[in-house]
Amino acid sequence: MTNETRPTIADVARRAGVSKGLVSFALNGRAGVAPDTRDRILSVAAEMGWSPSLRARSLSVGRAFACGLVIGRSPDVIAADPFFPSFIAGVEDEFSVSGQVLVLAAATPGRHEEETYRGLAADRRVDGVILSDLRADDPRIDLVASLGIAAVTLGVPDVDSPFTSVSVDDGAGIRLAVDHLADLGHTDIAHVAGPSAMLHGRHRAAAFEAAARARGIRARVVETDFSAADGARATTALLDAEVPPTAIVYSNDNMAVAGLGTAQRRGLSVPRDLSITGFDDTELGRHLFPALTSVSTDARGWGAAAARALLQAIAGGEPEALALADPGLQVRDSTAPPTRS
């Protein structure tokens, strides 16, 4: 095989020491391949620079070899939230070797979002979609099912769903943050939460309130839209209270960074005057001063798991509920014992 010759499935099979059929199953994300064999095949394919001929495959099997991710948030919020680039990188880790293309769209929730899904399904432009930011009684479940395309959900819906779910226990991370602050001696802790219309925002707020009750902590919750600007607004409101909290648990790192800046502009010292925790453990938070204590989640791993699940669904796999490892808490310099009661 020369440098000018495109490697084939047969070439990958010879190098990996398996059959062409097994290579095909592994590259297309189909069931029936042992995990270690699948990893070896994908590694060999990547080393050889194998890539599929999408046009030929589409014509031969009647598939688009494209999957959609429609994010129902404003482009400004998406651009500023570091979760999505990491998640998309994980999706691409899988799609790059399976020959799948990711179609990304930002849409306003409601009619525009519905039209976006319908447009993706028209003429089989995508084989499946990843449903993110699940909402209460989410209408997209029935919509996508009616469109006849495969799907996976990020999180477990609160309505009946025919799709595989790939979820992380958001509440576990929030409980770790509350327990950490309580162990330091904090008895007045606030939570800057995401929108209650989103299930993960609601779950995190509920977990915060339950953990605070269990530790006998005075708790208050301020709802936001997950943006840094709204995180700063919420922080200002909390610090303007007659008795401000001694610690704030934020529902993402983006808002925690904004909260840190808001507190410091008011002359407060973090963590001497105010302890702060984030969620997602983004790289930026590790390089702040003080470095941010944050709930650590594997956004890239979540993206890869969602991509694998979607490929299996497209191949006809049965729906299942996949639970990923619980988040951890990375303790850094933004939390300390309170200096006032």
XYZ file of C-alpha atoms in Angstrom:
341
model
C 0.000 0.000 0.000
C 1.580 3.289 -1.114
C 1.088 6.680 0.468
C -1.256 7.586 -2.393
C -3.463 4.531 -1.886
C -6.414 4.925 0.420
C -6.396 2.162 3.097
C -9.395 -0.158 2.920
C -11.289 -2.212 5.476
C -9.329 -5.229 4.191
C -6.064 -3.419 4.970
C -7.247 -2.641 8.501
C -8.381 -6.262 8.960
C -4.988 -7.613 7.931
C -3.134 -5.248 10.249
C -5.471 -5.975 13.186
C -5.520 -9.733 12.523
C -9.334 -9.987 12.322
C -11.950 -10.505 9.631
C -13.280 -7.745 7.379
C -16.737 -8.315 8.814
C -15.519 -7.682 12.344
C -13.765 -4.501 11.210
C -16.972 -3.329 9.549
C -18.963 -3.970 12.724
C -16.420 -2.097 14.867
C -16.122 0.902 12.542
C -19.886 1.244 12.307
C -20.451 0.991 16.055
C -22.469 -2.197 15.793
C -22.913 -4.654 18.635
C -21.143 -8.010 18.708
C -17.538 -6.819 19.014
C -15.611 -7.337 22.266
C -14.513 -4.000 23.772
C -10.787 -4.786 23.618
C -11.086 -5.989 20.008
C -13.067 -2.909 19.078
C -10.448 -0.644 20.664
C -7.659 -2.451 18.783
C -9.477 -2.137 15.470
C -10.195 1.566 15.985
C -6.586 2.166 17.002
C -5.265 0.384 13.908
C -7.702 2.290 11.675
C -6.579 5.594 13.157
C -2.878 4.702 12.778
C -3.399 3.775 9.117
C -5.346 6.936 8.394
C -8.411 4.944 7.350
C -11.465 7.019 6.491
C -14.699 5.879 4.902
C -16.048 6.856 1.521
C -19.223 8.466 2.780
C -20.758 8.876 -0.640
C -20.321 5.210 -1.510
C -21.570 4.037 1.873
C -24.601 6.334 1.756
C -25.623 5.052 -1.636
C -25.087 1.407 -0.720
C -26.985 1.343 2.581
C -29.370 4.294 2.278
C -27.942 6.206 5.215
C -26.777 9.790 5.634
C -23.804 8.923 7.869
C -24.501 12.154 9.722
C -25.905 12.819 13.183
C -27.367 15.987 14.604
C -26.824 17.883 17.840
C -29.323 20.696 18.259
C -28.519 22.925 21.246
C -31.502 24.883 22.490
C -29.607 27.849 23.898
C -28.543 31.198 22.545
C -25.298 31.122 20.524
C -23.704 33.519 23.037
C -24.339 31.134 25.942
C -23.061 28.169 23.911
C -19.916 30.025 22.879
C -19.092 30.928 26.477
C -19.833 27.514 28.031
C -16.719 25.273 27.978
C -18.818 22.119 28.454
C -19.947 21.968 24.842
C -16.516 22.070 23.126
C -15.327 19.227 25.380
C -18.505 17.228 24.804
C -18.305 17.735 21.032
C -14.641 16.683 21.077
C -15.731 13.391 22.657
C -18.384 12.881 19.992
C -15.807 13.520 17.293
C -13.412 11.034 18.915
C -15.918 8.326 17.971
C -17.270 9.739 14.738
C -13.815 10.363 13.263
C -13.145 6.629 13.012
C -16.688 5.496 12.221
C -17.126 7.853 9.262
C -19.998 9.738 10.850
C -20.341 13.505 10.443
C -21.671 15.726 13.219
C -24.228 18.342 12.190
C -24.380 21.066 14.853
C -27.187 23.603 15.143
C -28.207 26.218 17.712
C -31.938 26.866 17.898
C -34.316 28.845 20.076
C -36.465 26.406 22.089
C -39.960 26.160 20.665
C -41.087 26.425 17.070
C -37.631 27.213 15.661
C -36.197 24.177 17.427
C -38.986 21.928 16.126
C -38.394 23.171 12.587
C -34.686 22.442 12.975
C -35.336 18.808 13.926
C -37.823 18.418 11.095
C -35.307 19.889 8.666
C -32.604 17.470 9.786
C -34.934 14.510 9.383
C -36.173 15.594 5.946
C -34.739 13.515 3.124
C -32.695 11.582 5.733
C -30.146 14.364 6.209
C -29.203 12.715 9.520
C -29.524 9.166 10.802
C -29.970 10.204 14.412
C -29.719 13.007 16.950
C -28.383 13.633 20.438
C -30.935 15.338 22.683
C -29.225 17.612 25.216
C -30.537 19.881 27.991
C -33.586 17.734 28.722
C -36.613 19.669 29.933
C -39.603 18.876 32.072
C -42.163 16.961 29.998
C -39.825 17.395 27.041
C -41.833 17.623 23.776
C -38.769 16.694 21.707
C -39.054 13.039 22.774
C -42.368 12.550 20.941
C -41.278 14.831 18.099
C -38.096 12.918 17.298
C -39.852 9.574 17.706
C -42.495 10.689 15.211
C -39.770 11.670 12.735
C -38.514 8.088 12.679
C -34.852 8.781 13.403
C -32.640 7.277 16.081
C -31.757 9.282 19.162
C -30.055 9.228 22.530
C -30.809 11.541 25.444
C -28.250 13.166 27.718
C -29.911 12.328 30.996
C -33.041 10.356 31.827
C -36.265 12.056 30.649
C -39.187 12.492 33.059
C -41.549 11.141 30.379
C -41.719 7.791 28.606
C -38.946 7.584 26.034
C -38.096 4.988 23.366
C -34.463 6.143 23.291
C -31.249 5.149 25.040
C -30.241 7.547 27.797
C -26.647 8.360 28.760
C -26.605 10.058 32.141
C -24.465 11.344 34.982
C -25.818 11.838 38.503
C -25.683 15.635 38.765
C -26.877 15.472 42.347
C -23.848 13.477 43.469
C -21.476 16.325 42.615
C -23.603 18.955 44.332
C -23.818 16.803 47.477
C -20.025 16.534 47.531
C -19.714 20.328 47.322
C -22.216 20.921 50.134
C -20.618 18.297 52.369
C -17.162 19.772 51.743
C -18.337 23.249 52.753
C -20.245 21.923 55.754
C -17.149 20.032 56.907
C -15.240 23.325 56.729
C -17.800 24.857 59.092
C -20.129 26.752 56.747
C -23.735 26.938 57.941
C -25.113 29.518 55.463
C -24.648 28.403 51.858
C -26.354 29.594 48.666
C -26.767 27.843 45.330
C -26.623 29.711 42.025
C -28.685 27.274 39.972
C -29.444 26.745 36.312
C -32.938 27.134 34.863
C -35.528 24.933 36.559
C -37.040 24.178 33.129
C -33.921 22.071 32.403
C -33.876 18.758 34.243
C -30.197 18.904 35.180
C -30.648 22.427 36.563
C -33.651 21.210 38.565
C -31.827 18.079 39.776
C -28.823 20.057 40.975
C -31.003 22.541 42.866
C -33.013 19.730 44.489
C -29.821 17.919 45.464
C -28.468 21.128 46.993
C -31.566 21.697 49.105
C -31.657 18.071 50.275
C -27.950 18.081 51.173
C -28.315 21.381 53.033
C -31.264 20.029 55.048
C -29.306 16.908 55.916
C -26.445 19.026 57.298
C -28.667 21.592 59.058
C -27.511 24.400 56.793
C -29.365 27.590 55.968
C -29.917 27.341 52.214
C -31.098 29.677 49.487
C -31.307 29.184 45.732
C -31.110 31.776 42.941
C -32.123 30.604 39.465
C -30.193 31.697 36.351
C -29.939 30.876 32.656
C -26.475 29.269 33.145
C -24.696 32.295 31.632
C -21.779 34.135 33.246
C -23.743 37.401 33.162
C -26.649 35.843 35.055
C -24.212 34.220 37.464
C -22.781 37.654 38.227
C -26.295 39.048 38.706
C -27.193 36.243 41.115
C -23.963 36.755 43.060
C -24.672 40.467 43.421
C -28.163 39.737 44.746
C -26.813 37.277 47.307
C -24.039 39.579 48.503
C -26.528 42.465 48.788
C -28.691 40.438 51.199
C -28.946 41.648 54.806
C -27.048 38.513 55.827
C -25.045 37.267 52.827
C -23.995 33.616 52.639
C -20.481 32.558 53.608
C -20.267 30.181 50.627
C -21.864 29.815 47.192
C -22.219 26.596 45.186
C -22.480 27.392 41.474
C -24.105 25.115 38.915
C -21.282 25.578 36.400
C -17.745 26.928 36.323
C -18.714 29.747 33.989
C -20.954 31.305 36.632
C -18.462 30.535 39.406
C -15.751 32.486 37.563
C -18.157 35.407 37.158
C -19.086 35.141 40.837
C -15.437 35.172 41.859
C -14.845 38.358 39.884
C -17.998 39.959 41.303
C -16.941 39.228 44.876
C -13.409 40.510 44.364
C -14.608 43.744 42.745
C -16.592 44.377 45.918
C -13.411 44.088 47.948
C -14.117 40.602 49.269
C -11.339 38.076 49.596
C -11.978 34.543 48.307
C -11.933 32.286 50.255
C -11.398 34.365 53.441
C -14.705 36.256 53.107
C -16.542 33.948 50.706
C -15.981 30.350 49.606
C -16.911 29.404 46.044
C -17.379 26.064 44.243
C -18.024 25.433 40.552
C -19.253 22.542 38.447
C -17.512 20.874 35.436
C -13.902 21.489 36.542
C -12.935 23.390 33.406
C -9.299 24.132 32.646
C -9.754 27.881 33.126
C -10.923 27.381 36.700
C -7.703 25.579 37.574
C -5.628 28.621 36.565
C -7.586 31.321 38.389
C -6.349 32.966 41.540
C -7.519 31.450 43.747
C -7.862 28.176 41.829
C -11.470 27.022 41.735
C -12.801 24.134 43.801
C -15.109 22.383 41.358
C -17.163 19.270 40.682
C -15.243 17.265 38.091
C -17.159 15.721 35.221
C -15.784 14.039 32.108
C -17.550 16.010 29.378
C -15.383 14.499 26.652
C -16.027 10.982 27.905
C -19.737 11.737 28.044
C -19.634 12.857 24.419
C -17.832 9.675 23.357
C -20.316 7.494 25.266
C -23.266 9.331 23.693
C -21.778 8.916 20.215
C -21.250 5.162 20.730
C -24.791 4.775 22.042
C -26.199 6.648 19.065
C -24.268 4.506 16.590
C -25.638 1.403 18.288
C -29.165 2.808 18.120
C -28.743 3.554 14.406
C -27.579 -0.040 13.922
C -30.796 -1.287 15.534
C -29.641 -1.845 19.104
C -32.191 -2.031 21.897
C -32.640 1.103 24.015
C -30.968 1.076 27.424
C -30.181 3.346 30.341
C -26.429 3.957 30.548
C -25.150 5.522 33.769
C -21.647 6.989 33.733
C -19.354 7.295 36.764
C -20.401 9.773 39.427
C -18.624 13.149 39.457
C -15.888 13.890 41.963
C -14.861 17.088 43.737
C -11.526 18.748 43.058
C -10.705 20.800 46.142
C -8.519 23.836 45.474
C -7.984 27.289 46.926
C -11.413 28.914 46.544
C -12.835 27.220 49.658
C -11.804 27.573 53.310
C -13.415 27.689 56.776
C -15.671 30.744 57.281
C -14.318 33.723 59.210
C -17.806 34.761 60.389
C -20.779 32.793 61.630
